[in-house]
Tab-separated table of C-alpha atoms in Angstrom:
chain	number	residue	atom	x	y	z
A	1	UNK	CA	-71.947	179.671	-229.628
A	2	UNK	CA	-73.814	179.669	-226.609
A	3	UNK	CA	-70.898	177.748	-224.611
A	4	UNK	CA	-68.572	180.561	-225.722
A	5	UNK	CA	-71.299	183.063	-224.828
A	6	UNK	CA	-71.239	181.514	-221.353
A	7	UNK	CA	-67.567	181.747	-221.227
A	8	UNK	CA	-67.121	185.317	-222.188
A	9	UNK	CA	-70.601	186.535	-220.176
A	10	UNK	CA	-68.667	185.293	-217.102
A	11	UNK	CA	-65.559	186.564	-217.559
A	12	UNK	CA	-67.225	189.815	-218.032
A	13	UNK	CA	-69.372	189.726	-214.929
A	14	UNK	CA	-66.157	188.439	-212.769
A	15	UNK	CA	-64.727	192.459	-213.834
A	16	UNK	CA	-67.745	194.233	-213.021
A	17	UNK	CA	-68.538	192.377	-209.729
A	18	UNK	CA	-64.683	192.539	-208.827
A	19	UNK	CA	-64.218	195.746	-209.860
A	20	UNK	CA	-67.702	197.142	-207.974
A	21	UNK	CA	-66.825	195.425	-204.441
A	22	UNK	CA	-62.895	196.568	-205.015
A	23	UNK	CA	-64.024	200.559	-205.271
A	24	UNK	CA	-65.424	200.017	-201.679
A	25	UNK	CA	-61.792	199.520	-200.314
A	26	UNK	CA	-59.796	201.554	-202.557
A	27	UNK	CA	-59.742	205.071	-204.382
A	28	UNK	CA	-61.523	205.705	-207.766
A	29	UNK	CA	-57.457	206.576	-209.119
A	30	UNK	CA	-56.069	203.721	-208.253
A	31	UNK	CA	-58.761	201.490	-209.186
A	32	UNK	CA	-58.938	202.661	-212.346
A	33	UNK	CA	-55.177	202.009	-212.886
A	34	UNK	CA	-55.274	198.665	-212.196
A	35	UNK	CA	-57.722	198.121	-214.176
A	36	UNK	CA	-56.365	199.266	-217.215
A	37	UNK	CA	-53.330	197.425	-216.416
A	38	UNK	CA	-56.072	194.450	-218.353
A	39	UNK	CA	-53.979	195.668	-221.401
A	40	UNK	CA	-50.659	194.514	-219.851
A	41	UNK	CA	-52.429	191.002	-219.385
A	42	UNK	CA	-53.717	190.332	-222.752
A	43	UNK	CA	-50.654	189.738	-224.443
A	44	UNK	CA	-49.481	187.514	-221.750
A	45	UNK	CA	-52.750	185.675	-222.002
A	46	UNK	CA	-53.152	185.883	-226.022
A	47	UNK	CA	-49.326	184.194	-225.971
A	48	UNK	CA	-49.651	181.406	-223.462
A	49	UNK	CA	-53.343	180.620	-224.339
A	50	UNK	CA	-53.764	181.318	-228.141
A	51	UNK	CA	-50.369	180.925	-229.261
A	52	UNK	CA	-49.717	184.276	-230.988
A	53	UNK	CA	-47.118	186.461	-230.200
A	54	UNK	CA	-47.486	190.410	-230.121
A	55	UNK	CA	-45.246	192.062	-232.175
A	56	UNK	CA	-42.504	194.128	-230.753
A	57	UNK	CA	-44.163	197.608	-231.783
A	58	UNK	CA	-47.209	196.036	-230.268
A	59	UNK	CA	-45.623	195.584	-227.297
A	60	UNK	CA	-43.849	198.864	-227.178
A	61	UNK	CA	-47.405	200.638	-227.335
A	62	UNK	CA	-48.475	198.328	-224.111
A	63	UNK	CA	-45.237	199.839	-222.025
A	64	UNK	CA	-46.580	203.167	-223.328
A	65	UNK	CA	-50.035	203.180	-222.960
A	66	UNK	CA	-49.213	201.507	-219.159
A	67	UNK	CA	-47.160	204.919	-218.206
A	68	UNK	CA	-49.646	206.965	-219.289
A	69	UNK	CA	-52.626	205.305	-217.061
A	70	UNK	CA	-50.315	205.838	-214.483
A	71	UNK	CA	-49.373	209.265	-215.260
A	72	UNK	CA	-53.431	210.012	-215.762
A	73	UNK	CA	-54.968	207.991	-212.801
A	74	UNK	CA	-52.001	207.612	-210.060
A	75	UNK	CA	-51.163	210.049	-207.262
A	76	UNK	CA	-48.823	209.510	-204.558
A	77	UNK	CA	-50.247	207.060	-202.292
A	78	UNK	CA	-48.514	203.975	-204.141
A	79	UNK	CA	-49.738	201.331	-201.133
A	80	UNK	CA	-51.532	198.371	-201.953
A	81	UNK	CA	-54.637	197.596	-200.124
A	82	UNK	CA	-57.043	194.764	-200.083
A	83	UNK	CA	-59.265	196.850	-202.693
A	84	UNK	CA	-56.266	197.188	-205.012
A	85	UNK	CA	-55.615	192.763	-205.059
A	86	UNK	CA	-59.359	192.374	-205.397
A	87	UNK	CA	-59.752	195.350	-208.741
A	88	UNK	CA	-56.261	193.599	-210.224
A	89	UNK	CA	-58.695	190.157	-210.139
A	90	UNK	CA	-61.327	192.571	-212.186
A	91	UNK	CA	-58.474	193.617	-214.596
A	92	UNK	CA	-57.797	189.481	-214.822
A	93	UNK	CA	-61.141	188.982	-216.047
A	94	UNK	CA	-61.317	192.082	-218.107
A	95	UNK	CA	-58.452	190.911	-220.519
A	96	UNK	CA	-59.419	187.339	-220.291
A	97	UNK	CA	-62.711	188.680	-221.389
A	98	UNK	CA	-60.916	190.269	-224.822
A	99	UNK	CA	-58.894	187.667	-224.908
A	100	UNK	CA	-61.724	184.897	-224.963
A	101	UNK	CA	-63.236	186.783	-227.805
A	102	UNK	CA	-60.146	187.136	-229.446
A	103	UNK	CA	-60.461	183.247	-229.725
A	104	UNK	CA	-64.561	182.948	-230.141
A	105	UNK	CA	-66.005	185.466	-232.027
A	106	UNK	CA	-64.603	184.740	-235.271
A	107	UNK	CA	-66.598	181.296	-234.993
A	108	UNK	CA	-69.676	182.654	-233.866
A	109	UNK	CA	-72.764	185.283	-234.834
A	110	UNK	CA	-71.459	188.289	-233.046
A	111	UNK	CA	-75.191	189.788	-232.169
A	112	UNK	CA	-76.029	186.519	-230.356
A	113	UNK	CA	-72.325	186.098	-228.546
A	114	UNK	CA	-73.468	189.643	-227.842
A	115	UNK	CA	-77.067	188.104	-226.136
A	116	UNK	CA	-75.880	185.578	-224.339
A	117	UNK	CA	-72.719	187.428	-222.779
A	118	UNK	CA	-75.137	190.039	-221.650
A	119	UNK	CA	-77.753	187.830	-220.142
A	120	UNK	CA	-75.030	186.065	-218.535
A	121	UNK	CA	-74.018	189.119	-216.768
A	122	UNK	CA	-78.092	190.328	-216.345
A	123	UNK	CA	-78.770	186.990	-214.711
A	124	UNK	CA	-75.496	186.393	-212.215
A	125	UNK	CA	-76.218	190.107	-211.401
A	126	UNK	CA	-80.027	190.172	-210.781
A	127	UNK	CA	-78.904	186.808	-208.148
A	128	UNK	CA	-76.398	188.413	-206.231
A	129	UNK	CA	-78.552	191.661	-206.192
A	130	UNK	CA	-81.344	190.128	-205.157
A	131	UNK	CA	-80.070	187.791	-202.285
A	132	UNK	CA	-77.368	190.546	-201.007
A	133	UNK	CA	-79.026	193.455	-201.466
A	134	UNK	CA	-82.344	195.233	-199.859
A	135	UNK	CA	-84.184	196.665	-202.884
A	136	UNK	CA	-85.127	200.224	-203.165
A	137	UNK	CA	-88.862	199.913	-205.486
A	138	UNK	CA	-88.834	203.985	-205.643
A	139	UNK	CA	-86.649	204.371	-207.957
A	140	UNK	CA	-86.025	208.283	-209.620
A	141	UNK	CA	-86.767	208.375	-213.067
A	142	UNK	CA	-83.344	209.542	-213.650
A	143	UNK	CA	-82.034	206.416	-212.547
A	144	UNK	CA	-83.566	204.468	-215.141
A	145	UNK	CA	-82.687	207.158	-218.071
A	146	UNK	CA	-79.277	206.583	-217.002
A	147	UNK	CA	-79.123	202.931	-216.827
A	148	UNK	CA	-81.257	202.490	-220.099
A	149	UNK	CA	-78.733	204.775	-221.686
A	150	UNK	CA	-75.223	203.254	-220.295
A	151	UNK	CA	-77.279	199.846	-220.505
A	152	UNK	CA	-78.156	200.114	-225.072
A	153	UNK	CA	-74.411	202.336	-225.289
A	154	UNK	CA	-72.617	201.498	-223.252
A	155	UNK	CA	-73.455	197.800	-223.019
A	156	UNK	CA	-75.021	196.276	-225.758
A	157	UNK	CA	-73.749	198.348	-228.260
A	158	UNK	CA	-70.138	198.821	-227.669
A	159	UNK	CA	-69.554	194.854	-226.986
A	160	UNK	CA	-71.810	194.479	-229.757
A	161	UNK	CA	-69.339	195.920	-232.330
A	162	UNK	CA	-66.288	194.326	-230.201
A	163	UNK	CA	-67.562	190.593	-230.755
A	164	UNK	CA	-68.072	192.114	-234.526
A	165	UNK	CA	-64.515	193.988	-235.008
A	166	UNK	CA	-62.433	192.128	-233.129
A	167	UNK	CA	-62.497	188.998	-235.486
A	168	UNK	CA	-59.853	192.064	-237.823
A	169	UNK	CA	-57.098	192.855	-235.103
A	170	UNK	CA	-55.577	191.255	-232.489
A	171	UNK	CA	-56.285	190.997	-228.580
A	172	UNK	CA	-53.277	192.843	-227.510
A	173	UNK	CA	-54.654	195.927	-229.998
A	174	UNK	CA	-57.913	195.550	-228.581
A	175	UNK	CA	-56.400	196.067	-225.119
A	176	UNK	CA	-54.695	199.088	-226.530
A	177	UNK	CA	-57.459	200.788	-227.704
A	178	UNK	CA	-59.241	200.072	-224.314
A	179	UNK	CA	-56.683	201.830	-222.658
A	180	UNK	CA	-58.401	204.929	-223.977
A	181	UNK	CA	-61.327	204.587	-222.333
A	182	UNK	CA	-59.671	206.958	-219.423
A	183	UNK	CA	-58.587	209.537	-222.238
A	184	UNK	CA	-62.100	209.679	-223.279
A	185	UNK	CA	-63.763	210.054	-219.991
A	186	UNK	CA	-60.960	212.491	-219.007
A	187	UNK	CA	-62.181	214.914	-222.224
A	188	UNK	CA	-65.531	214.254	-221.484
A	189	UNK	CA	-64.929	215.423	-217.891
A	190	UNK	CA	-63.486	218.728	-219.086
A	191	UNK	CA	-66.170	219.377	-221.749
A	192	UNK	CA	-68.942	218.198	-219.910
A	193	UNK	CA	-68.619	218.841	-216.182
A	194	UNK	CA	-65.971	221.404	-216.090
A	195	UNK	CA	-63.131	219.286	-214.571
A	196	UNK	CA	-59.611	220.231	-215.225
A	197	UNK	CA	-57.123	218.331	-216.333
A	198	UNK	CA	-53.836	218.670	-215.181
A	199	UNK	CA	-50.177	219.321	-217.306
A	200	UNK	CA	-49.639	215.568	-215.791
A	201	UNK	CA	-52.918	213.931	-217.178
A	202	UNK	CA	-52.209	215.128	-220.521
A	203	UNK	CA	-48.894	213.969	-220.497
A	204	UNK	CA	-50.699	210.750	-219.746
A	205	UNK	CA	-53.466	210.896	-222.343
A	206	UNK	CA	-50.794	211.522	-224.762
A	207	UNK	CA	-48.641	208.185	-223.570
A	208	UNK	CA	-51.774	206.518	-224.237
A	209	UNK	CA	-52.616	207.820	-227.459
A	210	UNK	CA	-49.036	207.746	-228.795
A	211	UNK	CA	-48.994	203.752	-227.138
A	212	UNK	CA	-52.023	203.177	-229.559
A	213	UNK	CA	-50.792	204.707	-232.367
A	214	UNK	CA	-47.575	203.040	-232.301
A	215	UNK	CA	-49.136	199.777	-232.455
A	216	UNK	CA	-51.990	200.392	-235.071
A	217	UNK	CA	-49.967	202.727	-237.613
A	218	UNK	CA	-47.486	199.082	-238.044
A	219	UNK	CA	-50.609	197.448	-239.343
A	220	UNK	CA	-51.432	199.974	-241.809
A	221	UNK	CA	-48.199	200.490	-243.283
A	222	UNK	CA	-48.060	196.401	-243.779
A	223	UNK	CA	-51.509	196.297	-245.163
A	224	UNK	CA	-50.509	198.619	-247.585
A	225	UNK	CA	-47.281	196.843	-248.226
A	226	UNK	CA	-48.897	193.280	-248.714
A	227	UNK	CA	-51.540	195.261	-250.898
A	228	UNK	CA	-48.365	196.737	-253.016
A	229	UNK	CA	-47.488	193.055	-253.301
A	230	UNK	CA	-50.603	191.483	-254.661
A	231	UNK	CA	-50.922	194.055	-256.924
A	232	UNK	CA	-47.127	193.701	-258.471
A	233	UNK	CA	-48.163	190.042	-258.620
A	234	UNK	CA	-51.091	190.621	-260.875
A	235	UNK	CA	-49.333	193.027	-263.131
């Protein structure tokens, strides 16, 4: 468990720390394209590494939820810049990440793959911030609401319930429902910070949502179906 731990907690920090020194040489859009493109990796990985095959409606969601993210996050400057190689590395690690818990968690106590992913990530940090950075000790108070709140949420929590869930679908849905992260944060932008989303974004957030759907509502309907089965077996 703790090797796995290990494993996961670094390809997690290799995503943040990518992703966080990519941002300084490209744009926020773009960035967060390529990162999402982490659900275009996954199956690749989850076929050549774990040995299973997405389905094809599984795969029809990626292509889907892939347009949207570029519908929601892409404008017209399409160049590649050193920024955009180093945030694809983040989206590497981000779907080896899912990927490596696709394979681990259903071996191990999710709360403490959970613990040691996150200290993993605490520690490496703390390092790099400590022998890179010049610390700032007057900190607003604001600034630790927000990191103790994105820190128990948006940390510990959500990969808390990943390394529990995840053991019940497969890494390629996982990716999928990733890919809504942007949707979310779009909504949550017009809601909460009056931001305005245009005709083209929620084109996109529907791509992505549709892309989801497509792959999730083919595992319901063969639950139900093998259910059917079982029970026409014991009658």
């Amino acid at each position: 468990m703790i090797g796995a731990g290990l494993i996961i907690g670094l390809f997690l920090f290799g995503g943040y720390a990518l992703q966080t020194v990519g941002l300084q040489h490209t744009t926020a859009s773009k960035a967060g394209f390529i990162t999402g493109l982490s659900v275009v990796i996954v199956p690749v990985l989850s076929a050549s590494l774990l040995r299973r095959m997405p389905d094809r409606q599984a795969l029809a969601g990626v292509i889907l939820a892939t347009i949207g993210l570029a519908l929601l996050t892409l404008d017209r400057n399409m160049i590649p810049t050193k920024g955009d190689l180093i945030v694809l590395g983040c989206a590497v690690c981000f779907a080896l990440h899912i990927t490596a818990v696709s394979a681990f968690a259903p071996r191990t106590d999710a709360l403490a793959l959970t613990i040691v992913q996150i200290g993993v990530v605490a520690l490496l940090s703390g390092i790099i911030a400590a022998t890179s950075e010049k610390w700032l000790w007057d900190i607003p108070r604001d600034i630790y609401l927000s990191a103790a709140f994105t820190g128990v949420l948006a940390t510990a929590l959500a990969f808390a319930i990943q390394n529990s869930v995840q053991v019940h679908t497969t890494s390629t849905h996982t990716a999928l429902i990733f890919a809504t992260e942007p949707v979310f944060a779009a909504l949550f932008g017009y809601f909460m910070a009056n931001e305005h989303l245009t005709k083209r974004a929620l084109v996109g957030c529907g791509f992505i949502l549709l892309g989801m759907l497509l792959a999730e509502l083919r595992i319901g309907t063969a639950q139900q179906s093998s259910a059917n089965l079982n029970k026409g077996e014991k009658l």
